Amino acid sequence: MFRPVCLTLLLALCGTSLQAARPRPAEASTPAARDAAWQQHQRMERESPARGLRWRSIGPTVQGGRVVDVEMVPGQPASFYVAYASGGVWKTVNHGGSFEPLTDQLFNTVVGDIAVDPQAPDTLWVGMGEPNAARSNYGGNGVYLSRDGGRSFEHKGLADSDRIARVLVDPRNSRRVFVAAAGKLYSPGGSRGVFLTEDGGASWRQVLKGENDWTGASDLIMDPRDPDTLYAALWDRKRTPWQFTESGPGSALYKSHDGGRSWTKLASFPAGQGVGRIGLSISPARPDTVYASVDLWRELPAELRHAGDRPLSPKRLKAMSKEEFLRQDPDELEAFVRAADLPADVDGARLLAGVKEGSITLDQLRSRLLDANAALFDADIWGLTIWRSDDAGTQWRRTHERPLRNVTYTYGYFFGQVRVDPQDAERVYALGVPLIVSSDGGKSWSGYANHRDVHVDHHALWIDPQDPKRILLGNDGGLDISYDRGVTWRKLDAQPVGQFYTIHADMAEPYNVYGGLQDNGTMRGSSRTRWEYGQDWTTLSGGDGAFVAVDGEGRHTYTGYQFGNYMRHDADGKRSEVRPRSSIGEAPLRYNWMTPVMVSPHNPQVLYFAANRLFRSFDKAKSFQPISPDLSRTRERGNVPFGTITTLSESTRRFGQVAVGTDDGQLHVSRDGGLSWQDVGDGLPQDRWVSRVEWSHHVEGRLYASLNGYRQDDDRAYLYVSEDFGRNWRPIASGLPAEPINVVREDTVTPELLYVGTDRGVYASMDRGASWMALDGGLPNVPVHDLFVHVRDRELIAGTHGRSAWVLDLLPLQERVRGPRSALLQLFHLDAVQADRNWRREPDPWFDRSEYLPSLRGTLWSAAGGRVQLSLVDGNGKALARFEREAVPGLNSFEWDLRLEPELVLAAEQEALQKLPEADRDQLRHRRYSESVRLGHRLYPLPGKYRLRAEAQGASAETPLEIKAPRAFEPRLSPPLKRRGEGMETVRTQTEPLPHPRAGSRGRALTLPGR
């Protein structure tokens, strides 16, 4: 029996004693440590025995991804660059018809801003680290420079800037470049403010510094007629895991008249406490007119506050008396119950009765309105404000009298961009959840780009200075272009730049991959998706996609979005809400931004749901019961939900054996389905986010845990294993670079194999953590948020936060661990290839598409590397094709187009014919290769059994390959239409009533009971 009061007290006492003994890591990583980790990462990539294994990108592309900047190439109207927040910089040379990634091998793929040198179109500057201050934004390592249009890059310093908001190149002097550095998000210090180089990046000096160690620069603009005149916005902001402080005394606007050498604070502009992120823009049409967007965290006057459009809104309830509440319309009460996320067993009538009799108080209701999701949108602050100066910054005024509601809500820190039409200084664009526009200098505003195919959450806007009707718009959904000033839009989303939070898969054939993406909901796609050919994924639900759970029967899929809002999707298309809630008299539950859920591996009807307590359902989420107390320990309560469960795992070896980790560093285990819990965090670092717990698939008491210091700007790798259900822990991160770990997975086939996903890639251990190797062949240096090991198909799926989803064949790794390792050369299992009747036809001269031609994917091991000769050998031992591949020492992925060599094939066929009776030799079924040559077909293997042979440096290896027969012909004739009732035996008409079966004598019915 679960006893919450006693158990909570016991856990609190145990937690206090253990907490005191747990080590507290040092805060923040130094630039030297980050550089050392980067060097180690590169070295491990070069030396990894698995570097020849290639990941396969499977999309999606349809959702786009967060765009932070767009820059055109001067003099080349078809060419431009697009920078994604965590997807890197891409380039198009054909108006967006196709794009090429440029920065996959830099420190990471996280970008803040880019700039093209006006005097040198092939010169591209990249400022790393996203300046948006949301919970999943990453930092970088300074500035990079390319002099050849993005083909190569060199690092140009400012490694400690972490997040760069703007890069400006002096149009008169390519060696003078300005950088506005926002600085670290979770810790003070580092390189913040405005920096200038006058030697092309060889050296930098700080020309504008904030008032304190939390103040960085949020924007920087240059007067188009005088590059020595600059405006710089400084922003005082800081984050902790539980609190975001959007403004501070250092927020202000500055101006320089001498090319950035000296600066003056603009006195008439809003500054100090309450002033959040500032964005700037200036129009060449009238350079004395300057616009600024300000995320203003100052309270609205009472007369400007909006209590909502419902008579019973959260804001109205704050001042409502009991008598007023009891007079409310029943329909409004029911709407309030649903909007306020009250327990499912409470409806409008019950709420009214409870308030009337006093069992429910208005104070209890008010406490329930502190829901984290609602708090994103409801606050009596100005929020987005637009300011204007018409005298080059001397005097400033707010352009609008009333608040610009529902544009940036309470998260203006995520936006902060304003743009002015280059030919019309009165036309202004402000970017937020919607994009809004003013044609009268900011006095009045209207919605813009409200097209059904244009995403929301806008971050970048480029307006063609020669033709302002041509606009490029970047948002959380990718890139859109308009040629008619926003009347119509075309999506340019052909890039796999999705930002996955989680990844999952089912057991379909081929299996489907699921995942939750930043502001793009939950999506599903085939594991065989070829996004390059236009194949894509399907959206299941919206919001910021969270965890996904799929039952083993394939009948129910659970998807959710931020702060624990989940639903169940049934196979028949029905959707049901999934969300445990506390009763009105209890404290509201705390849900993490990414609230964990999972279906029990032992019973598809059992679902676990983790808030700050763990809940379990035995009826497919129709009802929930709490099976734990509050498993967090912190008392920190800010404007970000904290003290929540972040990860959970149920053992595949034992039902009810559950491990749970929290954001405040707690780790608990229950071995009896939640009846009792043990605090097992002793020996683990204190105050570090538990990013993943993972029970072993092979040993019942073995438990893995990864912790993450991202929210303390701590890059170290925290990874541990316990062999005794968490009572004792052993660190196993030695050999990994200092990169925060987001996920750890144990291989489902081989217990020695482990995988971790970090903020820069994927690593594997073949000896349970004693040593590590990079596992990122072809994978960009992108944050990997989640990994999934497919037990049947023996593949690893990576959900990256910036470059969508990828798949890697694990079978070769598993076989290397399980088998002998002394082989000089080894070929691994090849999947059978399904032949197609279209193989035996002449290539179409007009519509032949290479992507639909057959190919074979395989893996080989080469101890020494070098050239490897491969041959396809038939059942008679005759080679039908030969091809070579260059191998690196270790595992190597390869592809082959299955094309046979005519002279080898015809010789083998002729030899096979000689073994047949003479009467059969002329039959075409024995001469298919020669017939294909005669008819001009491509030559592919006929259905049958073959062997692929590899030879190199005196060593050889073989593996079987089956070519399956083409699928059977479909019937040409369908069965004729059969009408309902036709073909049945004719029923005779009965003129006399039939005797009842229980009749006692002919024609005489028995009396039945109850008649």
PDB file of C-alpha atoms in Angstrom, residues 360-563:
ATOM      1  CA  ILE A 360     -13.930  24.684  -2.842  1.00  0.00           C
ATOM      2  CA  THR A 361     -12.614  28.180  -2.196  1.00  0.00           C
ATOM      3  CA  LEU A 362     -11.761  30.867  -4.721  1.00  0.00           C
ATOM      4  CA  ASP A 363      -8.247  30.957  -3.309  1.00  0.00           C
ATOM      5  CA  GLN A 364      -7.867  27.301  -4.211  1.00  0.00           C
ATOM      6  CA  LEU A 365      -9.009  28.102  -7.725  1.00  0.00           C
ATOM      7  CA  ARG A 366      -6.614  31.046  -7.990  1.00  0.00           C
ATOM      8  CA  SER A 367      -3.697  28.830  -6.984  1.00  0.00           C
ATOM      9  CA  ARG A 368      -4.584  26.486  -9.846  1.00  0.00           C
ATOM     10  CA  LEU A 369      -4.195  29.290 -12.378  1.00  0.00           C
ATOM     11  CA  LEU A 370      -0.408  29.295 -12.031  1.00  0.00           C
ATOM     12  CA  ASP A 371      -0.160  26.723 -14.815  1.00  0.00           C
ATOM     13  CA  ALA A 372       3.204  26.957 -16.590  1.00  0.00           C
ATOM     14  CA  ASN A 373       1.731  26.959 -20.072  1.00  0.00           C
ATOM     15  CA  ALA A 374      -0.756  29.707 -19.232  1.00  0.00           C
ATOM     16  CA  ALA A 375       2.031  31.735 -17.617  1.00  0.00           C
ATOM     17  CA  LEU A 376       3.724  31.968 -21.025  1.00  0.00           C
ATOM     18  CA  PHE A 377       0.861  34.089 -22.293  1.00  0.00           C
ATOM     19  CA  ASP A 378      -0.775  35.900 -19.360  1.00  0.00           C
ATOM     20  CA  ALA A 379       0.942  38.900 -17.769  1.00  0.00           C
ATOM     21  CA  ASP A 380       0.022  42.544 -17.280  1.00  0.00           C
ATOM     22  CA  ILE A 381       3.181  43.898 -18.895  1.00  0.00           C
ATOM     23  CA  TRP A 382       3.778  45.969 -22.003  1.00  0.00           C
ATOM     24  CA  GLY A 383       5.695  43.213 -23.756  1.00  0.00           C
ATOM     25  CA  LEU A 384       6.626  44.235 -27.291  1.00  0.00           C
ATOM     26  CA  THR A 385       6.918  47.989 -27.753  1.00  0.00           C
ATOM     27  CA  ILE A 386       8.188  49.895 -30.780  1.00  0.00           C
ATOM     28  CA  TRP A 387      10.197  53.104 -30.314  1.00  0.00           C
ATOM     29  CA  ARG A 388      11.216  55.689 -32.888  1.00  0.00           C
ATOM     30  CA  SER A 389      13.671  58.507 -33.229  1.00  0.00           C
ATOM     31  CA  ASP A 390      13.565  61.007 -36.102  1.00  0.00           C
ATOM     32  CA  ASP A 391      16.711  62.910 -35.092  1.00  0.00           C
ATOM     33  CA  ALA A 392      19.312  60.149 -35.240  1.00  0.00           C
ATOM     34  CA  GLY A 393      18.737  58.940 -31.695  1.00  0.00           C
ATOM     35  CA  THR A 394      18.547  62.147 -29.666  1.00  0.00           C
ATOM     36  CA  GLN A 395      14.850  61.902 -28.813  1.00  0.00           C
ATOM     37  CA  TRP A 396      12.762  58.739 -28.673  1.00  0.00           C
ATOM     38  CA  ARG A 397       9.034  58.066 -28.409  1.00  0.00           C
ATOM     39  CA  ARG A 398       6.840  55.003 -28.336  1.00  0.00           C
ATOM     40  CA  THR A 399       5.021  54.853 -31.661  1.00  0.00           C
ATOM     41  CA  HIS A 400       1.764  53.337 -30.355  1.00  0.00           C
ATOM     42  CA  GLU A 401      -0.510  54.341 -27.516  1.00  0.00           C
ATOM     43  CA  ARG A 402      -1.952  50.924 -26.747  1.00  0.00           C
ATOM     44  CA  PRO A 403      -0.105  47.651 -26.069  1.00  0.00           C
ATOM     45  CA  LEU A 404       0.770  45.369 -28.971  1.00  0.00           C
ATOM     46  CA  ARG A 405      -0.907  42.338 -27.443  1.00  0.00           C
ATOM     47  CA  ASN A 406      -0.354  38.703 -28.388  1.00  0.00           C
ATOM     48  CA  VAL A 407       2.803  39.307 -30.400  1.00  0.00           C
ATOM     49  CA  THR A 408       5.640  38.211 -28.113  1.00  0.00           C
ATOM     50  CA  TYR A 409       3.604  37.498 -24.949  1.00  0.00           C
ATOM     51  CA  THR A 410       5.974  36.911 -22.012  1.00  0.00           C
ATOM     52  CA  TYR A 411       8.820  35.520 -24.114  1.00  0.00           C
ATOM     53  CA  GLY A 412      10.076  38.514 -26.011  1.00  0.00           C
ATOM     54  CA  TYR A 413      13.560  37.193 -25.234  1.00  0.00           C
ATOM     55  CA  PHE A 414      12.935  34.742 -28.083  1.00  0.00           C
ATOM     56  CA  PHE A 415      12.437  37.431 -30.734  1.00  0.00           C
ATOM     57  CA  GLY A 416      13.754  41.004 -30.635  1.00  0.00           C
ATOM     58  CA  GLN A 417      13.895  41.813 -34.368  1.00  0.00           C
ATOM     59  CA  VAL A 418      12.439  44.866 -36.131  1.00  0.00           C
ATOM     60  CA  ARG A 419      12.869  45.766 -39.809  1.00  0.00           C
ATOM     61  CA  VAL A 420      12.191  48.830 -41.953  1.00  0.00           C
ATOM     62  CA  ASP A 421      11.416  48.920 -45.653  1.00  0.00           C
ATOM     63  CA  PRO A 422      14.615  50.131 -47.414  1.00  0.00           C
ATOM     64  CA  GLN A 423      12.595  52.490 -49.628  1.00  0.00           C
ATOM     65  CA  ASP A 424       9.859  53.566 -47.213  1.00  0.00           C
ATOM     66  CA  ALA A 425      10.849  54.625 -43.693  1.00  0.00           C
ATOM     67  CA  GLU A 426       7.199  54.537 -42.591  1.00  0.00           C
ATOM     68  CA  ARG A 427       6.780  50.821 -43.313  1.00  0.00           C
ATOM     69  CA  VAL A 428       7.930  48.819 -40.293  1.00  0.00           C
ATOM     70  CA  TYR A 429       7.861  45.098 -39.516  1.00  0.00           C
ATOM     71  CA  ALA A 430       7.974  43.662 -35.987  1.00  0.00           C
ATOM     72  CA  LEU A 431       8.734  39.963 -35.546  1.00  0.00           C
ATOM     73  CA  GLY A 432       7.059  37.789 -32.951  1.00  0.00           C
ATOM     74  CA  VAL A 433       4.665  34.847 -32.807  1.00  0.00           C
ATOM     75  CA  PRO A 434       2.871  36.642 -35.593  1.00  0.00           C
ATOM     76  CA  LEU A 435       4.682  39.014 -37.909  1.00  0.00           C
ATOM     77  CA  ILE A 436       3.017  42.442 -37.773  1.00  0.00           C
ATOM     78  CA  VAL A 437       3.427  45.446 -40.044  1.00  0.00           C
ATOM     79  CA  SER A 438       2.785  49.177 -39.851  1.00  0.00           C
ATOM     80  CA  SER A 439       2.557  51.488 -42.841  1.00  0.00           C
ATOM     81  CA  ASP A 440       2.305  54.691 -40.775  1.00  0.00           C
ATOM     82  CA  GLY A 441       5.538  54.620 -38.865  1.00  0.00           C
ATOM     83  CA  GLY A 442       4.339  52.396 -36.034  1.00  0.00           C
ATOM     84  CA  LYS A 443       1.100  54.121 -35.060  1.00  0.00           C
ATOM     85  CA  SER A 444      -1.188  51.315 -36.206  1.00  0.00           C
ATOM     86  CA  TRP A 445      -0.424  47.679 -36.870  1.00  0.00           C
ATOM     87  CA  SER A 446      -1.895  44.715 -38.695  1.00  0.00           C
ATOM     88  CA  GLY A 447      -1.081  41.038 -39.027  1.00  0.00           C
ATOM     89  CA  TYR A 448       1.256  40.036 -41.821  1.00  0.00           C
ATOM     90  CA  ALA A 449       2.229  36.759 -43.527  1.00  0.00           C
ATOM     91  CA  ASN A 450      -0.831  35.057 -42.056  1.00  0.00           C
ATOM     92  CA  HIS A 451      -0.705  32.499 -44.817  1.00  0.00           C
ATOM     93  CA  ARG A 452      -1.726  28.917 -44.029  1.00  0.00           C
ATOM     94  CA  ASP A 453       1.654  27.607 -45.204  1.00  0.00           C
ATOM     95  CA  VAL A 454       3.744  30.154 -43.277  1.00  0.00           C
ATOM     96  CA  HIS A 455       4.824  29.073 -39.804  1.00  0.00           C
ATOM     97  CA  VAL A 456       4.757  31.373 -36.771  1.00  0.00           C
ATOM     98  CA  ASP A 457       7.543  32.465 -34.383  1.00  0.00           C
ATOM     99  CA  HIS A 458       9.450  34.771 -36.734  1.00  0.00           C
ATOM    100  CA  HIS A 459      13.155  35.519 -36.285  1.00  0.00           C
ATOM    101  CA  ALA A 460      14.602  36.821 -39.556  1.00  0.00           C
ATOM    102  CA  LEU A 461      13.402  39.144 -42.291  1.00  0.00           C
ATOM    103  CA  TRP A 462      15.316  40.316 -45.365  1.00  0.00           C
ATOM    104  CA  ILE A 463      13.834  42.922 -47.704  1.00  0.00           C
ATOM    105  CA  ASP A 464      15.376  43.409 -51.144  1.00  0.00           C
ATOM    106  CA  PRO A 465      16.758  46.975 -51.213  1.00  0.00           C
ATOM    107  CA  GLN A 466      16.192  47.141 -54.987  1.00  0.00           C
ATOM    108  CA  ASP A 467      12.724  45.606 -54.941  1.00  0.00           C
ATOM    109  CA  PRO A 468      11.033  45.692 -51.501  1.00  0.00           C
ATOM    110  CA  LYS A 469       8.300  43.399 -52.766  1.00  0.00           C
ATOM    111  CA  ARG A 470      10.834  40.564 -52.651  1.00  0.00           C
ATOM    112  CA  ILE A 471      11.003  39.373 -49.039  1.00  0.00           C
ATOM    113  CA  LEU A 472      12.667  36.416 -47.330  1.00  0.00           C
ATOM    114  CA  LEU A 473      11.126  35.417 -44.001  1.00  0.00           C
ATOM    115  CA  GLY A 474      12.702  33.044 -41.482  1.00  0.00           C
ATOM    116  CA  ASN A 475      10.787  31.454 -38.613  1.00  0.00           C
ATOM    117  CA  ASP A 476      10.537  28.304 -36.518  1.00  0.00           C
ATOM    118  CA  GLY A 477       9.137  26.572 -39.587  1.00  0.00           C
ATOM    119  CA  GLY A 478      12.003  27.394 -41.927  1.00  0.00           C
ATOM    120  CA  LEU A 479      12.258  29.861 -44.782  1.00  0.00           C
ATOM    121  CA  ASP A 480       9.562  31.493 -46.933  1.00  0.00           C
ATOM    122  CA  ILE A 481       9.853  33.838 -49.888  1.00  0.00           C
ATOM    123  CA  SER A 482       7.398  36.354 -51.325  1.00  0.00           C
ATOM    124  CA  TYR A 483       7.677  38.295 -54.556  1.00  0.00           C
ATOM    125  CA  ASP A 484       4.559  40.412 -54.023  1.00  0.00           C
ATOM    126  CA  ARG A 485       5.186  41.951 -50.590  1.00  0.00           C
ATOM    127  CA  GLY A 486       3.526  39.142 -48.703  1.00  0.00           C
ATOM    128  CA  VAL A 487       0.369  38.511 -50.702  1.00  0.00           C
ATOM    129  CA  THR A 488       1.624  35.037 -51.591  1.00  0.00           C
ATOM    130  CA  TRP A 489       4.427  32.938 -50.136  1.00  0.00           C
ATOM    131  CA  ARG A 490       6.508  29.971 -51.270  1.00  0.00           C
ATOM    132  CA  LYS A 491       8.198  27.607 -48.802  1.00  0.00           C
ATOM    133  CA  LEU A 492      11.894  26.912 -49.271  1.00  0.00           C
ATOM    134  CA  ASP A 493      11.996  23.995 -46.853  1.00  0.00           C
ATOM    135  CA  ALA A 494      13.907  21.234 -48.598  1.00  0.00           C
ATOM    136  CA  GLN A 495      16.525  20.955 -45.828  1.00  0.00           C
ATOM    137  CA  PRO A 496      16.485  18.383 -42.988  1.00  0.00           C
ATOM    138  CA  VAL A 497      16.975  20.911 -40.179  1.00  0.00           C
ATOM    139  CA  GLY A 498      14.354  19.737 -37.670  1.00  0.00           C
ATOM    140  CA  GLN A 499      15.059  20.256 -33.970  1.00  0.00           C
ATOM    141  CA  PHE A 500      14.139  16.986 -32.276  1.00  0.00           C
ATOM    142  CA  TYR A 501      13.727  16.790 -28.528  1.00  0.00           C
ATOM    143  CA  THR A 502      12.884  13.067 -28.489  1.00  0.00           C
ATOM    144  CA  ILE A 503      12.924  10.059 -30.821  1.00  0.00           C
ATOM    145  CA  HIS A 504      11.033   6.748 -30.825  1.00  0.00           C
ATOM    146  CA  ALA A 505      10.145   3.895 -33.185  1.00  0.00           C
ATOM    147  CA  ASP A 506       7.545   1.166 -33.645  1.00  0.00           C
ATOM    148  CA  MET A 507       7.659  -2.411 -34.965  1.00  0.00           C
ATOM    149  CA  ALA A 508       6.033  -1.894 -38.362  1.00  0.00           C
ATOM    150  CA  GLU A 509       7.859  -3.164 -41.461  1.00  0.00           C
ATOM    151  CA  PRO A 510       9.605  -1.007 -42.356  1.00  0.00           C
ATOM    152  CA  TYR A 511       9.401   0.584 -38.942  1.00  0.00           C
ATOM    153  CA  ASN A 512       8.210   4.144 -38.377  1.00  0.00           C
ATOM    154  CA  VAL A 513      10.187   6.778 -36.511  1.00  0.00           C
ATOM    155  CA  TYR A 514       8.425   9.249 -34.211  1.00  0.00           C
ATOM    156  CA  GLY A 515       9.674  12.364 -32.520  1.00  0.00           C
ATOM    157  CA  GLY A 516       8.820  15.631 -30.823  1.00  0.00           C
ATOM    158  CA  LEU A 517      10.273  18.753 -32.427  1.00  0.00           C
ATOM    159  CA  GLN A 518      10.774  22.323 -31.254  1.00  0.00           C
ATOM    160  CA  ASP A 519       7.599  24.254 -32.164  1.00  0.00           C
ATOM    161  CA  ASN A 520       6.767  21.700 -34.854  1.00  0.00           C
ATOM    162  CA  GLY A 521       4.788  19.210 -32.841  1.00  0.00           C
ATOM    163  CA  THR A 522       5.114  15.457 -33.123  1.00  0.00           C
ATOM    164  CA  MET A 523       5.863  13.793 -36.441  1.00  0.00           C
ATOM    165  CA  ARG A 524       6.012  10.283 -37.867  1.00  0.00           C
ATOM    166  CA  GLY A 525       7.995   9.041 -40.838  1.00  0.00           C
ATOM    167  CA  SER A 526       9.235   5.824 -42.364  1.00  0.00           C
ATOM    168  CA  SER A 527      12.718   4.701 -41.391  1.00  0.00           C
ATOM    169  CA  ARG A 528      13.344   4.364 -45.138  1.00  0.00           C
ATOM    170  CA  THR A 529      12.437   7.970 -45.938  1.00  0.00           C
ATOM    171  CA  ARG A 530      14.495   9.491 -48.754  1.00  0.00           C
ATOM    172  CA  TRP A 531      13.934  13.195 -48.184  1.00  0.00           C
ATOM    173  CA  GLU A 532      16.217  14.038 -51.121  1.00  0.00           C
ATOM    174  CA  TYR A 533      13.543  12.610 -53.423  1.00  0.00           C
ATOM    175  CA  GLY A 534      10.641  14.522 -51.958  1.00  0.00           C
ATOM    176  CA  GLN A 535       9.535  11.897 -49.420  1.00  0.00           C
ATOM    177  CA  ASP A 536       8.575  13.322 -46.043  1.00  0.00           C
ATOM    178  CA  TRP A 537       6.947  12.801 -42.662  1.00  0.00           C
ATOM    179  CA  THR A 538       3.412  13.285 -41.308  1.00  0.00           C
ATOM    180  CA  THR A 539       2.429  15.612 -38.462  1.00  0.00           C
ATOM    181  CA  LEU A 540       0.524  13.949 -35.618  1.00  0.00           C
ATOM    182  CA  SER A 541       0.065  16.872 -33.205  1.00  0.00           C
ATOM    183  CA  GLY A 542       1.265  20.419 -32.565  1.00  0.00           C
ATOM    184  CA  GLY A 543       3.065  22.574 -30.021  1.00  0.00           C
ATOM    185  CA  ASP A 544       6.623  21.922 -28.906  1.00  0.00           C
ATOM    186  CA  GLY A 545       6.632  18.185 -29.453  1.00  0.00           C
ATOM    187  CA  ALA A 546       7.545  16.096 -26.403  1.00  0.00           C
ATOM    188  CA  PHE A 547       8.017  12.386 -25.741  1.00  0.00           C
ATOM    189  CA  VAL A 548       6.276   9.747 -27.844  1.00  0.00           C
ATOM    190  CA  ALA A 549       5.133   6.326 -26.650  1.00  0.00           C
ATOM    191  CA  VAL A 550       3.760   3.561 -28.872  1.00  0.00           C
ATOM    192  CA  ASP A 551       2.184   0.425 -27.474  1.00  0.00           C
ATOM    193  CA  GLY A 552       3.507  -2.942 -28.584  1.00  0.00           C
ATOM    194  CA  GLU A 553       0.278  -3.751 -30.422  1.00  0.00           C
ATOM    195  CA  GLY A 554       0.464  -0.658 -32.607  1.00  0.00           C
ATOM    196  CA  ARG A 555      -3.046   0.417 -31.638  1.00  0.00           C
ATOM    197  CA  HIS A 556      -2.265   3.467 -29.533  1.00  0.00           C
ATOM    198  CA  THR A 557       0.257   6.251 -29.888  1.00  0.00           C
ATOM    199  CA  TYR A 558       0.811   8.847 -27.170  1.00  0.00           C
ATOM    200  CA  THR A 559       2.080  12.294 -28.165  1.00  0.00           C
ATOM    201  CA  GLY A 560       2.384  15.536 -26.262  1.00  0.00           C
ATOM    202  CA  TYR A 561       3.610  19.069 -26.173  1.00  0.00           C
ATOM    203  CA  GLN A 562       5.149  21.369 -23.603  1.00  0.00           C
ATOM    204  CA  PHE A 563       4.386  21.028 -19.899  1.00  0.00           C
TER     205      PHE A 563
END
